[in-house]
Short mmCIF file of C-alpha atoms in Angstrom, two decimals:
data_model
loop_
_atom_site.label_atom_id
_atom_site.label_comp_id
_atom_site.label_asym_id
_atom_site.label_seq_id
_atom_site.Cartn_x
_atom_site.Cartn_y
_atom_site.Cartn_z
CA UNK A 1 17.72 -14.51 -25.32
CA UNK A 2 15.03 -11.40 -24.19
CA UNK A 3 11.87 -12.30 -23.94
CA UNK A 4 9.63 -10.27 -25.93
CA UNK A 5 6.18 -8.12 -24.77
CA UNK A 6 3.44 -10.15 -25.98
CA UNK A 7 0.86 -7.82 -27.90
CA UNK A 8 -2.10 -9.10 -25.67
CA UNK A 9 -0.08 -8.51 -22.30
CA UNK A 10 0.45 -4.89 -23.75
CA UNK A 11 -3.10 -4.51 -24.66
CA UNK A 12 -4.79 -5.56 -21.20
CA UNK A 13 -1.84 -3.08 -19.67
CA UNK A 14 -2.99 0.04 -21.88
CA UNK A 15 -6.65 -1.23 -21.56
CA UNK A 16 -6.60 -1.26 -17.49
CA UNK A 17 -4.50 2.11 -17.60
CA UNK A 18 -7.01 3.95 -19.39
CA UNK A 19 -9.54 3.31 -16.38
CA UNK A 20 -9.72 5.45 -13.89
CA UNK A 21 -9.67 4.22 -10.37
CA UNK A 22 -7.97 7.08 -8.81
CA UNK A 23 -9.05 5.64 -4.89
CA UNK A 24 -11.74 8.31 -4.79
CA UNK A 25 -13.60 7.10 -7.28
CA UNK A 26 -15.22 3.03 -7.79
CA UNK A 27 -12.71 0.56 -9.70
CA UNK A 28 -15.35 -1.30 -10.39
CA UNK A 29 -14.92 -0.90 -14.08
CA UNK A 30 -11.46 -2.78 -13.48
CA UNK A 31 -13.15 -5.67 -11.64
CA UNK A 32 -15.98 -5.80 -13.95
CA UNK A 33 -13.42 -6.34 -16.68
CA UNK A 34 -11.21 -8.99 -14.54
CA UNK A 35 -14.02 -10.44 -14.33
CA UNK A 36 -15.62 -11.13 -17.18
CA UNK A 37 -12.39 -11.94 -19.15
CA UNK A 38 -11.91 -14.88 -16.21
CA UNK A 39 -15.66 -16.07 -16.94
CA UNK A 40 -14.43 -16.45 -20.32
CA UNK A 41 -11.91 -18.37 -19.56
CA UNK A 42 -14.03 -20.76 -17.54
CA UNK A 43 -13.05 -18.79 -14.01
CA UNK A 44 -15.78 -17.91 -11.59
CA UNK A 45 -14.64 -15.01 -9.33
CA UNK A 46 -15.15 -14.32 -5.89
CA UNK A 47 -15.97 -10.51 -5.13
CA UNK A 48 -16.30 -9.02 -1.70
CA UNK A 49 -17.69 -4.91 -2.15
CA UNK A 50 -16.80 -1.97 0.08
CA UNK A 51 -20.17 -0.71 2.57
CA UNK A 52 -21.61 1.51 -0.22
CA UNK A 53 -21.00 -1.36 -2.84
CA UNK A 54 -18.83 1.09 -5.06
CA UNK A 55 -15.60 -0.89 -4.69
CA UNK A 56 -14.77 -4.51 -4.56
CA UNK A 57 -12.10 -7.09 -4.68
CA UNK A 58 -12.04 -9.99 -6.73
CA UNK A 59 -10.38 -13.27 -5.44
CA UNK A 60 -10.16 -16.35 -8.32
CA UNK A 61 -8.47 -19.67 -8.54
CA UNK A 62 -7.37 -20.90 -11.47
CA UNK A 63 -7.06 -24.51 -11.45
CA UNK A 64 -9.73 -25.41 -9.05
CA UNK A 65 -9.37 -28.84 -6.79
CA UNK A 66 -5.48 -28.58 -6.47
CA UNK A 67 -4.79 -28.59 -2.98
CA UNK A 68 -3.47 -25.12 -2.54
CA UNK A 69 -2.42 -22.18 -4.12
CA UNK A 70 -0.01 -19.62 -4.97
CA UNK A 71 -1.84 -15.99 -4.46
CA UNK A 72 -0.88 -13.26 -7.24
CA UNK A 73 -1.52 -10.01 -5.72
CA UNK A 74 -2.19 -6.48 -6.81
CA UNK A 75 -4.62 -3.16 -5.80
CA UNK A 76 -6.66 -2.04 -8.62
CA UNK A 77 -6.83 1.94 -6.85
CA UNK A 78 -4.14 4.55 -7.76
CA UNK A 79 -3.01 7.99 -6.85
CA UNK A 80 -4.54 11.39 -8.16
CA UNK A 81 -2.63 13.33 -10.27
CA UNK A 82 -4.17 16.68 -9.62
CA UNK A 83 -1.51 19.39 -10.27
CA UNK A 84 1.16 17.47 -11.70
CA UNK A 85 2.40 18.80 -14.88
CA UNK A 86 1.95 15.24 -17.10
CA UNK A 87 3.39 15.43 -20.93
CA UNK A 88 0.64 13.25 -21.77
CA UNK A 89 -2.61 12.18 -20.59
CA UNK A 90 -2.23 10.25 -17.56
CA UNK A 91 -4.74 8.25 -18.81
CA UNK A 92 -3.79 7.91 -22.41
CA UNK A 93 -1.81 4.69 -21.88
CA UNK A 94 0.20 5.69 -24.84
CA UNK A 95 3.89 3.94 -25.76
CA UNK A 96 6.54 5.83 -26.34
CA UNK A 97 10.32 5.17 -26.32
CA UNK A 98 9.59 1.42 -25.12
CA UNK A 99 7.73 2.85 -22.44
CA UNK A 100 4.05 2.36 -21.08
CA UNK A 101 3.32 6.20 -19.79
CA UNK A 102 0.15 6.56 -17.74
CA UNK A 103 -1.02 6.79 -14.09
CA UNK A 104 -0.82 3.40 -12.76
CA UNK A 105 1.27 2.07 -15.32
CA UNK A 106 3.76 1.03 -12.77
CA UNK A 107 1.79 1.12 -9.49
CA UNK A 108 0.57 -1.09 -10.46
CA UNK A 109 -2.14 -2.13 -12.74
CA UNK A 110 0.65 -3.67 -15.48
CA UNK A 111 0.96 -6.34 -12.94
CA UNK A 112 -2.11 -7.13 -12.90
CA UNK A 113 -2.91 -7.13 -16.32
CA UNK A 114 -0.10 -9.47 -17.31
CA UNK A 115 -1.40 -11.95 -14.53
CA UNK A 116 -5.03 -11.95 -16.62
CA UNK A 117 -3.13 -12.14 -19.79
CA UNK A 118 -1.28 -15.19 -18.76
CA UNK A 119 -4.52 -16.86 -16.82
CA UNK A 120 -4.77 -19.29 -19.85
CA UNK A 121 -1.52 -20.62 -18.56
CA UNK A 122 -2.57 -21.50 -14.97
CA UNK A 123 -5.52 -23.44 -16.28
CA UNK A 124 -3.40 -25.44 -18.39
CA UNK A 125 -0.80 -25.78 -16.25
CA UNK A 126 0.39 -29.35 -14.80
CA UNK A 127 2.14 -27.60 -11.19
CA UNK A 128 0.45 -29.38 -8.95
CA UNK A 129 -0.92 -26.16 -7.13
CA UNK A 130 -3.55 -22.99 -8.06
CA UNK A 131 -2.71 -20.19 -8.77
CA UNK A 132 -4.45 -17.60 -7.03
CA UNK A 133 -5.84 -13.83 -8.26
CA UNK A 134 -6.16 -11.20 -5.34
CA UNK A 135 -6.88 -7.83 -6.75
CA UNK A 136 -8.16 -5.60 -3.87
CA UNK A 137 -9.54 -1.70 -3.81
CA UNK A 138 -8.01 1.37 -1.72
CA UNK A 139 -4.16 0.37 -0.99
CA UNK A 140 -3.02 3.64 -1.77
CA UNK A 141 -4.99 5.10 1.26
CA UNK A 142 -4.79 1.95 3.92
CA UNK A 143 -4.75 -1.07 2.68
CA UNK A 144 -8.59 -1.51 3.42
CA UNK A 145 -9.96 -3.88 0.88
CA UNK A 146 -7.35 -5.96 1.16
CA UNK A 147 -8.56 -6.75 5.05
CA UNK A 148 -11.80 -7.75 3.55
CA UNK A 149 -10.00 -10.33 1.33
CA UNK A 150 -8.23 -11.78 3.69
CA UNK A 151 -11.22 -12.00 5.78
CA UNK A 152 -13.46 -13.62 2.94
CA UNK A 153 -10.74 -16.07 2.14
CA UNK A 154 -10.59 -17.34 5.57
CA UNK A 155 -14.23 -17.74 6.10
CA UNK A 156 -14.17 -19.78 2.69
CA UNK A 157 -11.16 -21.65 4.40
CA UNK A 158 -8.88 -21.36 1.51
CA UNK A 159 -5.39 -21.63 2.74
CA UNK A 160 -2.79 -20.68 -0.07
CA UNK A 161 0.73 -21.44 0.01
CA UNK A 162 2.02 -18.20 -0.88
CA UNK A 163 1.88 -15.23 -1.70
CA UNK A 164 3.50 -13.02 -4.74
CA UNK A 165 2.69 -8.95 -3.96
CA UNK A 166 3.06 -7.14 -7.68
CA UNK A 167 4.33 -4.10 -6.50
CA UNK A 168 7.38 -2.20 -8.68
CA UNK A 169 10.64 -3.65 -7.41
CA UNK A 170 12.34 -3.29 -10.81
CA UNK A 171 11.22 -7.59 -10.71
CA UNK A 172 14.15 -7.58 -7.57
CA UNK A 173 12.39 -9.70 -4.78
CA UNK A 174 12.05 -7.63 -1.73
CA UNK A 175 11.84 -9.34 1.47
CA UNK A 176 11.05 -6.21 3.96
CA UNK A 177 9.39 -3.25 4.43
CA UNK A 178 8.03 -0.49 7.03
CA UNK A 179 4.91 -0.11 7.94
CA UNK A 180 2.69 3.00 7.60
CA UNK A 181 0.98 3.99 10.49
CA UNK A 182 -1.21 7.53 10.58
CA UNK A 183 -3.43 9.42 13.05
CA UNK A 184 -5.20 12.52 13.69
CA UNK A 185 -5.10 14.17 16.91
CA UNK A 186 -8.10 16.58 17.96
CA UNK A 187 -7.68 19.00 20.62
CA UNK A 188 -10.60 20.68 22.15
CA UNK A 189 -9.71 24.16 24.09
CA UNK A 190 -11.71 26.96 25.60
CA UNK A 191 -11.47 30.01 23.75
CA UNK A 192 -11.21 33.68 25.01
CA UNK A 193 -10.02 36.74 24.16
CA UNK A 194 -6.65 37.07 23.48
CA UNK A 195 -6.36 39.64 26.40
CA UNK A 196 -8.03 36.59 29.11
CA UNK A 197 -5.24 34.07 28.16
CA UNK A 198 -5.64 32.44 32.11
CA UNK A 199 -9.26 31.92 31.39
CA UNK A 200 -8.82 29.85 27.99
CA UNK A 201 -7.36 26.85 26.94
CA UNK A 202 -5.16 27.66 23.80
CA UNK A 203 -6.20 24.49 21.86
CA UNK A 204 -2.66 25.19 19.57
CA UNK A 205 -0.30 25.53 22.02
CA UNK A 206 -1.72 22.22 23.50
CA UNK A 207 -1.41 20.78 20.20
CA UNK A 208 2.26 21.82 19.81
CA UNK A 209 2.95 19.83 23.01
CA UNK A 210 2.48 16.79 22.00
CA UNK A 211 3.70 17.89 18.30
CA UNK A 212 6.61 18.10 20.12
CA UNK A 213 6.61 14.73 22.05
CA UNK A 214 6.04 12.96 18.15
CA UNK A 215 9.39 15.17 17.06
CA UNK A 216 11.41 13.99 20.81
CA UNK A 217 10.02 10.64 19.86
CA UNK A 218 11.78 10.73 15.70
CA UNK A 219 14.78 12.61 17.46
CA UNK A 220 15.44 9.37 19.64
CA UNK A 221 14.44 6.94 16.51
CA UNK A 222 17.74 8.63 14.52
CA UNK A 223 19.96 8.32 17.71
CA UNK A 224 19.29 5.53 19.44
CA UNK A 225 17.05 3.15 17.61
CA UNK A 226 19.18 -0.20 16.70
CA UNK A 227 19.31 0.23 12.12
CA UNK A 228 18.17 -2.11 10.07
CA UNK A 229 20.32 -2.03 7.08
CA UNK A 230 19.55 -2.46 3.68
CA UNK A 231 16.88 0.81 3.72
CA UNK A 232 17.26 4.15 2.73
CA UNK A 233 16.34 5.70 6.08
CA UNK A 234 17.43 2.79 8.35
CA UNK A 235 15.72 3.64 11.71
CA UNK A 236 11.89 4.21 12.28
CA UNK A 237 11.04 7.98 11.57
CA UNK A 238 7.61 9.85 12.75
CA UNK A 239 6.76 12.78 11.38
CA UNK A 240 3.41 15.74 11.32
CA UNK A 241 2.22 16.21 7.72
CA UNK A 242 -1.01 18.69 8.16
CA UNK A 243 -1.97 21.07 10.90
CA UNK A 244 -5.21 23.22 11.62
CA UNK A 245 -6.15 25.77 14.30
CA UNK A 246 -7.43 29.06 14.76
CA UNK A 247 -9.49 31.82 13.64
CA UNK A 248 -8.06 35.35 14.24
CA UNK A 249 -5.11 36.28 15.83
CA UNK A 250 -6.55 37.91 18.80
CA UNK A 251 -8.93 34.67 19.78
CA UNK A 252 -7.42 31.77 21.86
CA UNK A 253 -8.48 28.80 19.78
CA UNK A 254 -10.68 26.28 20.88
CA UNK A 255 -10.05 23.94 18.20
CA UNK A 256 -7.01 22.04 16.46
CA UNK A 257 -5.93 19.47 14.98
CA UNK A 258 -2.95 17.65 13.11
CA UNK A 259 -2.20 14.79 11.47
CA UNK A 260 1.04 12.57 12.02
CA UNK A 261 2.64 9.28 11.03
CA UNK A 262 5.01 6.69 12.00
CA UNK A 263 7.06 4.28 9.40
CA UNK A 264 8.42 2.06 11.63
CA UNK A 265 11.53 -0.54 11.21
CA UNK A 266 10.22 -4.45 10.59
CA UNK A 267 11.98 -4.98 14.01
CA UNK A 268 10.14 -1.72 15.71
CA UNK A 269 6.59 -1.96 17.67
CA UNK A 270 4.32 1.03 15.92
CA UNK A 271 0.98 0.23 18.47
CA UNK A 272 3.57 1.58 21.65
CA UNK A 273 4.92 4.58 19.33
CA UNK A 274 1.15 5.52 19.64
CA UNK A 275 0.53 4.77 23.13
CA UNK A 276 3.38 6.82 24.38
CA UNK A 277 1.90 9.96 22.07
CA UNK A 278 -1.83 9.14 23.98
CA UNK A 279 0.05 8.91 27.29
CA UNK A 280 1.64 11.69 26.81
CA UNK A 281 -1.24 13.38 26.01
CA UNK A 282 -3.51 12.12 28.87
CA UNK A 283 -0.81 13.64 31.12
CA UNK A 284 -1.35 17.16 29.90
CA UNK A 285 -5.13 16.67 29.87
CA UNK A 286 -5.47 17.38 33.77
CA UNK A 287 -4.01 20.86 33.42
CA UNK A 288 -6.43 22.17 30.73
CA UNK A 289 -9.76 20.21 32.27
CA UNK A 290 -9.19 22.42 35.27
CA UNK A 291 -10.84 25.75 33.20
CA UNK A 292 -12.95 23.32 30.84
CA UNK A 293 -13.54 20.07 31.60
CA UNK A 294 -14.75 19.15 28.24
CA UNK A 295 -11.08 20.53 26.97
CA UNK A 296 -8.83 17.30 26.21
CA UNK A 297 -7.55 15.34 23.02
CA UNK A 298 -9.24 12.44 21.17
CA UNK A 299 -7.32 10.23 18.16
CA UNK A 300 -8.46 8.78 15.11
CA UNK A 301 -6.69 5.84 13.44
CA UNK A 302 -6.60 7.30 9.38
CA UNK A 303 -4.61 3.96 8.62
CA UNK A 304 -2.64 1.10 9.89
CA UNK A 305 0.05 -0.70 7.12
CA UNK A 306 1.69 -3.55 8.98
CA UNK A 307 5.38 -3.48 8.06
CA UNK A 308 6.46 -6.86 6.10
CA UNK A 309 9.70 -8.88 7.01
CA UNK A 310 10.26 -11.56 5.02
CA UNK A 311 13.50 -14.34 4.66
CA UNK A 312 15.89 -14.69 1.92
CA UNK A 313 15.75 -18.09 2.79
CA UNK A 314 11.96 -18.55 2.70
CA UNK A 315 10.87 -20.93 -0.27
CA UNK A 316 8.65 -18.35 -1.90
CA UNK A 317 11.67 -15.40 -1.65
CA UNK A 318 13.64 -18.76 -3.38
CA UNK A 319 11.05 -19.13 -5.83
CA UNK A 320 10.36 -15.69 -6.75
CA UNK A 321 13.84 -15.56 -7.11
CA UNK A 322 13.82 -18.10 -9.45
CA UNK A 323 11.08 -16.96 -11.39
CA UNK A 324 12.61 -13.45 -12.18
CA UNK A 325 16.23 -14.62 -12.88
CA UNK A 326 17.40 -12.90 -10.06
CA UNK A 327 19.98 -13.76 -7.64
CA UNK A 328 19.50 -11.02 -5.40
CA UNK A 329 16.80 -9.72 -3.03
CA UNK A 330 15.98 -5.66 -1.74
CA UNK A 331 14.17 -4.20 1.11
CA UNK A 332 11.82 -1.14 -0.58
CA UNK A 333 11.15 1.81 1.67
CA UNK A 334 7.11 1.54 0.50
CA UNK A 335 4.24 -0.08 2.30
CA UNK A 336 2.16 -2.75 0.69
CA UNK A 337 -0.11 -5.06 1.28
CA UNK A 338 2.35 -8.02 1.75
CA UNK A 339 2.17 -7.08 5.82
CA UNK A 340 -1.21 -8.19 5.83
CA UNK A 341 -0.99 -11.11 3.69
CA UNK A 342 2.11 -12.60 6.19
CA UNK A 343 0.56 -11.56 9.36
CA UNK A 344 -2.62 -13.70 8.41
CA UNK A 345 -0.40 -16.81 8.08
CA UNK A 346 0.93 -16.73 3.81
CA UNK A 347 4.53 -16.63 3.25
CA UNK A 348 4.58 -13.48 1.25
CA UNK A 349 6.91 -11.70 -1.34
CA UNK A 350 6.98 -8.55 -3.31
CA UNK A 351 8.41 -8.80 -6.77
CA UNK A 352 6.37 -6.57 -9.50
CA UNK A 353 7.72 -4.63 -12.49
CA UNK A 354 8.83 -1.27 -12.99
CA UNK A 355 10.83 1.34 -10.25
CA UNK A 356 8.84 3.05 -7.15
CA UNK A 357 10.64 5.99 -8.67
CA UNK A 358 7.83 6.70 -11.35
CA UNK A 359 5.01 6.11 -9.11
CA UNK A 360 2.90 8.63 -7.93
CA UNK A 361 5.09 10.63 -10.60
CA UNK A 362 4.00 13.32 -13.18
CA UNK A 363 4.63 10.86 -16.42
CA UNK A 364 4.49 8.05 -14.39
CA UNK A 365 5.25 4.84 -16.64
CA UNK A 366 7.20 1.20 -16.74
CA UNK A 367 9.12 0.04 -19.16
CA UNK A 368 8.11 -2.50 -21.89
CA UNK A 369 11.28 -4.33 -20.94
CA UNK A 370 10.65 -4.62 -17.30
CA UNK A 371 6.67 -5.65 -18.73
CA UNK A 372 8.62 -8.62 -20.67
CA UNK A 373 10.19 -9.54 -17.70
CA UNK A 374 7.16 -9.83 -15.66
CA UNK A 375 5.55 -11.74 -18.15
CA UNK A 376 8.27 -14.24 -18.66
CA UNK A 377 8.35 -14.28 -14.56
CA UNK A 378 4.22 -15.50 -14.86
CA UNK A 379 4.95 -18.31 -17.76
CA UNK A 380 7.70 -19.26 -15.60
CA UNK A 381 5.25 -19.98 -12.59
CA UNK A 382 2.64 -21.87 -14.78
CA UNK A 383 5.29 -24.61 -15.67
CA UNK A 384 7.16 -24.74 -12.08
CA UNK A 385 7.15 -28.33 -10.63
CA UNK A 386 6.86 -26.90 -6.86
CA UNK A 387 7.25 -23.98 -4.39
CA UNK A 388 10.96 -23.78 -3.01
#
């Protein structure tokens, strides 16, 4: 028999889709809201806030003196939608077809809002462990307040069991994924006139160098790198997104700089990827200090995404498993948070409704099926005897 949507799991869905927390903007109206309908229910919340104090997180445990916990985790932030030709209003929330259409609606605030819908449950719940809320702010551009989480939750010396990342797997539990890894690269140069090219450092040229290393280094990735099946792309791939330099085309240009990004393999070691581009650069450096010695490169870290590899075999994969009626398991080609969450010692697992292929869409939305499933998945965790 199909489970059916429960009007209030709807409601908080639509409610938290109509907010927007695009990442450049606060989400504190979302944690304001978590909040407050958990201190209804009895729940105090935890809430650790960004420098400026425009963002937070919000950690809660729901049943309080059990001796660990299950963590149910989701990012409150989500993509822009500037230029996208939407149907609707991204922020309309509206149903239509027996679909929830608005941004967010899959990635992944529906996850969320069916965990506060069913927090009742964990409170009455006999399982003899908590049940965890992490809700954190800017995933979508580096997993940032996530690290503060993690950080807060190990100075308060809770120690979950577990760890269930919401993100859209079409409720398939996905055991691995690559990590996200991005930089900018700034080359200084000394300009000249285009006719005194021995007496400048072309800062573009220089830049196109190691360009070039990042595209040798994806070139090898394809070839030689052992795969990892199971992904779409299975080998690491690097890649230049943006690129800036110049002012006229009879100047040498001082200045330019790019931006570039690795996704490497679970089994692949991102940190050397970027220490053979900054060798490689450091090599050329001599060279170009000889007509300026302040010429050279410098590198900013925009964001580091751990990958995540998981076990089919691990008792959360087993119980996640169990949870969603599924017997099988995915890798997803997207980065999360669930990196993080392993690498600080909690088995982790991502199983979430709705398809990667609608987020970050124009019309992005998830179905109210794949909301009924997610919602049966959280019932199903408030009356489970044990992890595994």
């Amino acid at each position: 028999m199909l489970h059916t949507l429960s009007p209030q799991s709807l409601l908080l869905a639509q409610t938290l889709v109509r907010m927007n927390t695009v990442s450049a903007n606060s989400n504190l109206e979302l944690i304001d809201f978590a909040q407050s309908h958990l201190a209804a229910l009895g729940v105090k919340s935890r809430i650790t806030y960004n420098a400026e104090r425009t963002k937070a997180n919000l950690f809660a445990t729901l049943g309080e003196g059990k001796p660990a916990g299950v963590i149910v985790s989701g990012h409150t932030d989500t993509v822009p939608w500037d230029g996208q030709d939407w149907s609707v209003d991204p922020l309309s929330a509206v149903v239509q077809n027996e679909r929830l259409y608005g941004r967010g609606s899959a990635d992944m605030k529906s996850f969320i809002a069916i965990a506060l819908a069913n927090a009742h449950r964990f409170l009455e719940s006999d399982s003899p462990f908590a049940v965890h809320f992490a809700f954190s702010y800017e995933e979508e551009i580096g997993c940032f307040g996530v690290k503060e989480l993690i950080a807060d939750m190990r100075d308060a010396n809770i120690k979950p069991l577990a760890c269930i990342v919401g993100e859209p797997t079409s409720m398939v539990p996905a055991i691995a994924h690559k990590g996200v890894y991005r930089y900018k690269c700034c080359v200084r140069g000394k300009e000249a006139h285009s006719s005194l090219t021995p007496k400048s450092v072309n800062a573009i040229e220089m830049a196109a160098r190691v360009i070039g290393k990042v595209r040798d280094m994806a070139e090898d990735f394809e070839r030689n790198e052992p795969r990892y099946e199971g992904f779409d792309v299975p080998f690491s791939t690097a890649s230049v997104g943006q690129f800036h330099g110049g002012i006229a085309d009879n100047v040498v240009p001082r200045d330019a700089e790019f931006r570039y990004e690795f996704r490497d393999l679970p089994t692949a070691d991102a940190k050397r990827m970027q220490a053979d581009v900054v060798a490689y650069a450091g090599s050329i450096e001599p060279a170009m200090k000889k007509v300026a010695p302040d010429a050279g490169f410098s590198f900013e870290t925009i964001c580091e995404i751990p990958s995540f590899l998981g076990a089919a075999d691990n008792p959360i994969t087993k119980l996640a498993q169990r949870l969603a009626g599924e017997e099988r398991t995915t890798l997803v080609a997207f980065g999360t948070e669930a990196g993080l969450f392993k690498n600080a010692g909690i088995p982790t697992v991502v199983c979430g409704p709705g398809s990667i292929e609608q987020a970050h869409q124009p019309d992005e939305f998830v179905s109210l099926e794949q909301l009924a499933r997610c919602e049966l998945f959280m019932e199903r965790l408030a009356s489970t005897p044990a992890i595994g």
